């Protein structure tokens, strides 16, 4: 186990580097049918026998819908600059079109104002997977009409919150929605059809570009971008078969999204592979997808290792794995950032998610999670390495603020730096949260020239909030 002190990382980040924590609506809010919220595809998916490992659902989750103020105190107490959260589309517009739900909109209004009052910048994500179920009944993301409804939703949210949020992300991890949701079927809506999945991928990208154009036409003051889950893809061996499989996987995971967003075309090797499963693309779509953005968010957890013969044995590398069974591979983040910077005209990049699921140990009211602290510290170090090699990075955000509903894994896997006792909803900052707070304090000391007196006063108040947590 590495022991990494915050001071070891201090001088590596510029004063305007944005530090944050992230969550998503479905994973924490609960209040699944309260105040006019409509069902999402995940509400329905949770009811399918065997879909969720522990047979749970997110009806209550972390009850954040009611405990948001306490949670924002925790966010502020960490001393972060930014909080990345998502809006539940079916909470604010239950059917996906038609009437808007005032009570749902008011909730996000309170959340954003609560963040600003605490001196934390809101980073809003429009789509973190919880599509209104009413739209799925009409074909979901496979239908081109959903693209236009997404643009309406984006404009509606900008109208309510656009003047106060620092950033708007269109989609979180389109690969996951398309591939796990529509090709492999282990995520909502649970479809297993490659042609449908690729049509979904195309529509997600198209709706991203159209939303950016519409938001800008409406005078958006927020930075606009998308968040992708990306990894370096390595071949398990030097054999030609493994190399070819890894190359194709890189095409499907990385280049399908990066080439379209930054070069306005899909990669030819993936087009050849898909054959009749290629999506329908209308004239002008690719130019829309390549609409310039203000930032690119990258969610990084591990590398991907591909073997043509079947699943690669993660233990064969001899590296530690997380509770998700994901290999801990921080240098993959440096490799990925260098490659993106080299191969694409990227805007400022953030690591918008990074963190690990581990089994925590409770000891006299304290939650010990040295592996998570080590994971986070080593990945922050990997970002610093990329920056030293010339990659201009804008920020880093830990996944996740709270233990929460980890999709098909239910509540069994804990990613939070704050422990949640699901029996009574008690929140306890883990050692990793306290480490992050100390680390950010050390960063803050370096910023002293740039940080205004007002911000410093706020930072003082935040220390109190977490000390009492
Ligand atoms: O919990 C998820 C999150 O919703 C999206 N990115 C990956 C995380 C860990 O699996």
XYZ file of C-alpha atoms and ligand atoms in Angstrom:
479
model
C 0.000 0.000 0.000
C 1.350 3.438 -0.936
C 1.035 6.105 1.650
C 0.537 9.391 -0.117
C 0.591 12.637 1.811
C -1.307 15.608 0.421
C 1.863 17.696 0.544
C 3.435 15.362 -1.994
C 1.002 16.602 -4.604
C 0.646 20.234 -3.731
C 2.717 22.206 -6.194
C 1.355 20.468 -9.248
C -1.977 22.179 -9.849
C -2.701 25.692 -11.114
C -4.812 28.029 -8.962
C -7.837 27.896 -11.271
C -7.896 24.061 -11.347
C -11.409 22.957 -10.317
C -11.695 20.328 -7.583
C -15.015 18.622 -7.104
C -17.200 15.706 -6.130
C -19.908 14.106 -8.230
C -23.255 12.309 -7.875
C -26.237 11.575 -10.087
C -29.964 12.024 -9.541
C -31.194 8.431 -9.780
C -28.406 7.103 -7.573
C -29.071 9.388 -4.596
C -32.358 11.269 -4.736
C -34.999 8.682 -3.886
C -38.509 10.244 -3.815
C -39.174 8.122 -6.865
C -42.855 8.984 -7.124
C -43.054 12.130 -5.029
C -44.184 15.642 -5.939
C -45.242 14.660 -9.434
C -42.091 12.829 -10.569
C -42.736 10.347 -13.360
C -41.043 6.929 -13.614
C -37.735 6.618 -15.428
C -36.468 3.625 -17.381
C -34.382 2.704 -14.323
C -37.449 2.660 -12.046
C -38.935 0.089 -14.389
C -35.690 -1.842 -14.908
C -35.254 -2.310 -11.142
C -38.511 -4.248 -11.114
C -37.302 -6.841 -13.629
C -36.484 -10.119 -11.846
C -32.717 -10.556 -11.557
C -31.844 -7.160 -13.021
C -30.322 -5.767 -9.809
C -27.811 -7.913 -7.897
C -29.297 -7.314 -4.443
C -32.903 -7.018 -5.732
C -33.019 -3.416 -4.557
C -34.464 -0.319 -6.183
C -33.724 3.382 -5.828
C -37.125 4.434 -4.478
C -35.428 5.808 -1.358
C -31.706 5.563 -2.213
C -29.910 8.221 -0.109
C -33.106 10.245 0.368
C -31.173 13.199 -0.998
C -34.427 14.763 -2.244
C -35.198 15.524 1.408
C -31.670 15.672 2.823
C -30.122 17.874 0.137
C -29.236 20.692 2.550
C -27.298 18.327 4.847
C -25.570 16.849 1.795
C -24.603 20.252 0.461
C -23.089 21.058 3.864
C -20.940 17.962 3.414
C -19.939 19.081 -0.081
C -19.012 22.527 1.164
C -17.247 21.038 4.176
C -14.841 19.206 1.907
C -13.641 22.527 0.527
C -14.308 21.610 -3.101
C -14.851 24.235 -5.777
C -17.551 22.363 -7.666
C -20.348 19.851 -7.248
C -21.344 17.776 -10.252
C -24.942 16.528 -10.091
C -27.603 15.518 -12.568
C -31.199 16.531 -13.123
C -33.799 13.799 -13.351
C -35.659 14.474 -16.600
C -38.807 12.622 -15.377
C -38.831 14.735 -12.203
C -38.982 17.996 -14.125
C -41.002 16.825 -17.158
C -42.611 13.524 -16.149
C -43.671 12.365 -19.632
C -40.607 13.679 -21.433
C -42.832 16.118 -23.290
C -45.995 17.968 -22.339
C -46.374 19.623 -18.949
C -43.402 20.587 -16.792
C -43.471 19.723 -13.092
C -43.074 22.892 -11.028
C -42.225 21.043 -7.814
C -39.452 19.113 -9.546
C -38.002 22.293 -11.026
C -38.178 23.963 -7.600
C -36.064 21.169 -6.127
C -33.194 21.857 -8.533
C -33.645 25.578 -8.003
C -33.123 25.015 -4.255
C -30.149 22.769 -4.936
C -28.386 25.265 -7.206
C -29.072 28.194 -4.904
C -27.930 26.090 -1.941
C -24.636 25.391 -3.687
C -24.070 29.045 -4.535
C -24.857 30.084 -0.962
C -22.147 27.678 0.162
C -19.630 28.996 -2.354
C -19.678 25.860 -4.537
C -20.040 25.987 -8.322
C -22.909 23.896 -9.749
C -21.921 21.563 -12.624
C -25.210 20.295 -14.041
C -25.630 17.112 -16.090
C -28.832 16.804 -18.112
C -28.809 13.075 -18.817
C -27.272 10.620 -16.378
C -29.295 7.685 -17.781
C -32.775 8.153 -16.238
C -34.851 8.719 -19.377
C -38.598 9.224 -18.720
C -40.197 5.805 -19.093
C -42.996 7.411 -21.104
C -40.439 8.111 -23.834
C -39.107 4.547 -23.734
C -42.658 3.403 -24.455
C -42.349 5.431 -27.657
C -38.989 3.925 -28.637
C -36.631 5.791 -26.289
C -33.252 6.900 -27.610
C -33.651 4.685 -30.679
C -36.302 7.167 -31.880
C -35.137 10.356 -33.549
C -37.955 12.304 -31.911
C -36.296 11.784 -28.508
C -33.403 13.886 -29.815
C -35.714 16.861 -30.292
C -37.403 16.349 -26.932
C -33.971 16.305 -25.282
C -33.224 19.696 -26.837
C -36.510 21.040 -25.423
C -35.557 19.644 -22.019
C -32.104 21.254 -22.225
C -33.624 24.620 -23.090
C -36.159 24.326 -20.272
C -33.406 23.662 -17.740
C -31.300 26.505 -19.075
C -34.254 28.847 -18.747
C -34.614 27.950 -15.052
C -30.984 27.475 -13.999
C -28.708 28.595 -16.828
C -27.844 31.915 -15.206
C -26.432 30.179 -12.091
C -24.709 26.988 -13.195
C -21.040 27.001 -14.167
C -21.335 24.125 -16.627
C -23.949 22.060 -18.415
C -23.090 18.527 -19.513
C -25.452 17.067 -22.078
C -24.880 13.336 -21.515
C -22.988 11.221 -19.025
C -21.276 8.222 -20.645
C -23.191 7.673 -23.901
C -21.250 4.402 -24.426
C -22.819 2.966 -21.271
C -26.355 3.957 -22.263
C -25.924 2.612 -25.790
C -23.870 -0.516 -25.144
C -24.856 -1.730 -21.680
C -28.431 -0.509 -22.073
C -29.166 -1.636 -25.631
C -26.566 -4.179 -26.797
C -25.562 -6.156 -23.721
C -28.783 -5.383 -21.861
C -27.417 -5.385 -18.316
C -28.522 -1.769 -17.797
C -31.870 -0.071 -18.467
C -33.778 -0.404 -20.678
C -32.339 -3.932 -21.004
C -32.403 -4.301 -24.799
C -30.033 -6.707 -26.602
C -29.723 -5.546 -30.181
C -26.528 -4.103 -31.659
C -28.271 -2.153 -34.434
C -30.560 -0.488 -31.880
C -27.569 0.262 -29.645
C -25.699 2.018 -32.442
C -28.782 4.028 -33.406
C -29.039 5.066 -29.758
C -25.343 6.040 -29.723
C -25.889 8.166 -32.828
C -28.986 9.856 -31.412
C -27.255 10.617 -28.114
C -24.395 12.291 -29.978
C -26.759 14.130 -32.303
C -28.860 15.404 -29.408
C -25.670 16.592 -27.712
C -24.722 18.700 -30.750
C -28.231 20.061 -31.289
C -28.580 20.911 -27.604
C -25.270 22.800 -27.651
C -26.400 24.816 -30.650
C -29.807 25.566 -29.121
C -28.369 26.486 -25.710
C -25.869 28.838 -27.327
C -28.564 30.391 -29.526
C -30.485 31.083 -26.313
C -27.424 32.908 -24.927
C -26.049 30.283 -22.538
C -23.497 31.648 -20.110
C -22.547 28.187 -18.798
C -19.692 26.138 -20.237
C -21.122 23.374 -22.385
C -19.756 19.882 -22.941
C -20.192 16.131 -22.715
C -18.808 13.428 -20.393
C -17.367 10.214 -21.850
C -16.218 7.038 -20.108
C -12.849 6.360 -21.702
C -9.974 3.972 -21.068
C -6.797 2.996 -22.813
C -7.477 -0.333 -24.492
C -4.613 -2.843 -24.267
C -4.257 -6.201 -25.970
C -3.815 -9.090 -23.510
C -0.920 -10.479 -25.597
C 1.102 -9.599 -28.693
C -0.788 -12.066 -30.855
C -2.369 -10.666 -33.989
C -5.813 -11.786 -32.826
C -5.573 -9.948 -29.506
C -4.134 -6.841 -31.146
C -6.957 -6.752 -33.706
C -9.625 -7.234 -31.037
C -8.136 -4.469 -28.913
C -8.012 -2.134 -31.892
C -11.700 -2.722 -32.610
C -12.617 -2.231 -28.964
C -10.686 1.040 -28.983
C -12.750 2.005 -32.027
C -16.022 1.216 -30.307
C -15.197 2.698 -26.891
C -12.941 5.651 -27.691
C -12.841 6.571 -31.387
C -16.590 6.189 -32.097
C -17.155 9.078 -29.680
C -13.946 11.080 -29.994
C -13.738 10.937 -33.814
C -17.360 11.980 -34.253
C -17.219 14.764 -31.662
C -13.871 16.170 -32.752
C -13.444 15.103 -36.386
C -17.051 14.873 -37.546
C -16.843 11.246 -38.709
C -17.200 7.722 -37.355
C -14.091 5.503 -37.531
C -13.920 3.440 -40.712
C -12.886 0.194 -39.006
C -15.970 0.333 -36.793
C -18.195 1.176 -39.767
C -16.768 -1.901 -41.551
C -17.315 -4.059 -38.463
C -20.913 -2.911 -37.987
C -22.013 -3.468 -41.581
C -25.840 -3.601 -41.521
C -25.865 -2.548 -37.856
C -24.638 0.941 -38.783
C -27.136 3.578 -37.636
C -29.210 5.711 -39.983
C -27.428 9.036 -40.368
C -29.162 11.978 -42.006
C -27.316 14.619 -44.032
C -25.775 17.217 -41.723
C -25.844 15.000 -38.606
C -22.072 14.598 -38.399
C -21.474 18.363 -38.586
C -23.963 18.860 -35.761
C -22.224 16.224 -33.625
C -18.910 18.020 -34.125
C -20.270 21.324 -32.778
C -17.377 22.805 -30.767
C -17.695 22.446 -27.008
C -16.259 24.345 -24.068
C -15.017 21.324 -22.133
C -14.696 17.571 -22.311
C -15.359 15.454 -19.226
C -13.638 12.096 -18.840
C -14.733 9.415 -16.413
C -11.826 7.077 -15.709
C -11.789 3.992 -13.504
C -9.444 1.444 -15.109
C -7.866 0.343 -18.368
C -9.558 -2.162 -20.645
C -7.639 -5.330 -21.545
C -8.878 -7.341 -24.501
C -8.289 -10.955 -25.353
C -9.709 -12.405 -28.561
C -10.323 -15.716 -26.815
C -12.793 -14.323 -24.256
C -12.805 -12.311 -21.057
C -9.338 -11.408 -19.777
C -8.489 -12.652 -16.274
C -8.061 -9.422 -14.344
C -5.989 -11.186 -11.668
C -3.372 -12.235 -14.229
C -1.785 -8.760 -14.088
C -1.010 -9.241 -10.404
C -2.487 -5.819 -9.640
C -4.996 -5.027 -6.926
C -8.619 -4.843 -8.022
C -11.458 -2.811 -6.531
C -14.648 -4.279 -5.118
C -16.107 -3.972 -8.635
C -13.335 -6.303 -9.827
C -11.740 -3.428 -11.741
C -7.938 -3.398 -11.960
C -6.308 -0.395 -10.282
C -4.288 1.186 -13.068
C -3.626 4.901 -12.470
C -0.983 5.229 -15.182
C -3.750 4.423 -17.679
C -5.244 7.820 -16.889
C -1.992 9.580 -17.790
C -1.742 7.494 -20.959
C -5.334 8.328 -21.913
C -5.023 12.082 -21.321
C -1.777 12.250 -23.323
C -3.379 10.391 -26.193
C -6.519 12.562 -26.264
C -4.380 15.693 -26.212
C -2.177 14.317 -29.009
C -4.874 12.927 -31.318
C -7.726 15.425 -30.988
C -8.266 19.210 -30.825
C -9.716 18.864 -27.336
C -11.090 21.778 -25.304
C -10.118 22.016 -21.614
C -10.529 18.546 -20.083
C -11.811 17.541 -16.674
C -11.681 14.181 -14.993
C -15.374 14.307 -14.123
C -15.433 10.950 -12.303
C -12.782 8.858 -10.622
C -12.985 6.726 -7.525
C -13.247 3.192 -6.264
C -15.665 0.779 -4.627
C -14.071 -0.856 -1.600
C -15.238 -2.592 1.546
C -14.994 -0.074 4.375
C -14.052 -0.857 7.960
C -15.952 0.754 10.806
C -13.840 1.472 13.875
C -15.173 3.450 16.813
C -17.359 5.718 14.729
C -14.662 6.150 12.108
C -14.805 4.693 8.609
C -11.398 3.514 7.525
C -10.956 3.234 3.749
C -7.225 3.431 3.081
C -7.590 1.751 -0.308
C -9.958 4.449 -1.534
C -7.667 7.234 -0.331
C -4.752 5.527 -2.028
C -6.773 5.083 -5.233
C -7.800 8.741 -5.358
C -4.343 10.058 -4.469
C -2.652 7.929 -7.123
C -5.111 9.035 -9.798
C -4.673 12.692 -8.858
C -0.959 11.980 -9.235
C -1.665 10.533 -12.699
C -3.443 13.752 -13.703
C -0.445 15.727 -12.432
C 1.851 13.523 -14.540
C -0.192 14.279 -17.660
C -0.098 17.997 -16.900
C 3.667 17.906 -16.437
C 3.862 16.377 -19.900
C 1.887 19.265 -21.385
C -1.798 18.319 -21.120
C -3.786 21.344 -19.973
C -6.315 19.940 -17.481
C -9.175 21.991 -16.004
C -10.301 19.902 -13.044
C -10.763 16.642 -11.177
C -13.875 15.288 -9.427
C -14.192 12.331 -7.098
C -16.901 9.741 -7.698
C -18.745 9.835 -5.420
C -19.787 12.119 -2.606
C -22.039 9.462 -1.064
C -22.366 5.705 -1.097
C -25.295 5.242 -3.441
C -27.306 3.006 -5.768
C -24.658 1.473 -8.022
C -27.028 0.553 -10.873
C -27.166 -3.207 -11.562
C -24.980 -3.812 -8.469
C -27.601 -2.199 -6.239
C -26.326 -1.007 -2.856
C -23.687 -3.716 -2.512
C -20.883 -1.609 -3.935
C -19.871 1.534 -2.115
C -18.098 4.346 -4.001
C -18.745 7.170 -1.512
C -16.175 9.176 0.377
C -19.076 9.664 2.776
C -20.582 6.501 4.231
C -24.376 6.163 4.142
C -26.104 3.883 6.628
C -29.152 2.879 4.600
C -31.058 1.828 7.730
C -31.186 5.355 9.128
C -29.642 7.526 6.389
C -26.829 8.606 8.697
C -23.898 10.119 6.802
C -20.333 9.621 8.090
C -17.360 11.108 6.219
C -14.851 8.307 5.626
C -11.118 8.732 6.109
C -10.891 9.372 2.347
C -13.186 12.401 2.717
C -11.004 13.740 5.507
C -7.920 13.127 3.368
C -9.514 14.958 0.402
C -10.391 17.850 2.692
C -6.783 18.063 3.966
C -5.455 17.777 0.427
C -7.731 20.580 -0.783
C -6.741 22.739 2.161
C -3.110 22.298 1.149
C -4.038 23.219 -2.434
C -5.932 26.228 -1.076
C -2.826 27.440 0.729
C -0.997 27.468 -2.591
C -3.722 29.539 -4.144
C -3.420 32.277 -1.573
C -2.556 34.922 -4.158
C -5.502 34.058 -6.319
C -8.166 33.404 -3.729
C -10.178 36.410 -2.699
C -10.777 37.335 0.928
C -14.441 36.455 0.542
C -13.710 32.987 -0.721
C -11.236 32.466 2.076
C -13.861 33.407 4.643
C -16.239 30.858 3.074
C -13.545 28.215 3.152
C -13.204 28.819 6.900
C -16.907 28.157 7.358
C -16.665 24.936 5.378
C -14.024 23.541 7.710
C -16.461 23.879 10.569
C -19.190 22.058 8.643
C -17.204 18.885 8.079
C -15.500 18.892 11.441
C -18.936 18.683 13.019
C -20.149 16.014 10.587
O -21.820 4.929 -10.539
C -21.321 5.073 -11.823
C -21.760 6.399 -12.410
O -23.138 6.538 -12.403
C -21.281 6.523 -13.837
N -19.872 6.244 -13.931
C -19.362 5.068 -13.288
C -19.817 5.016 -11.851
C -19.253 3.767 -11.156
O -19.699 2.611 -11.798
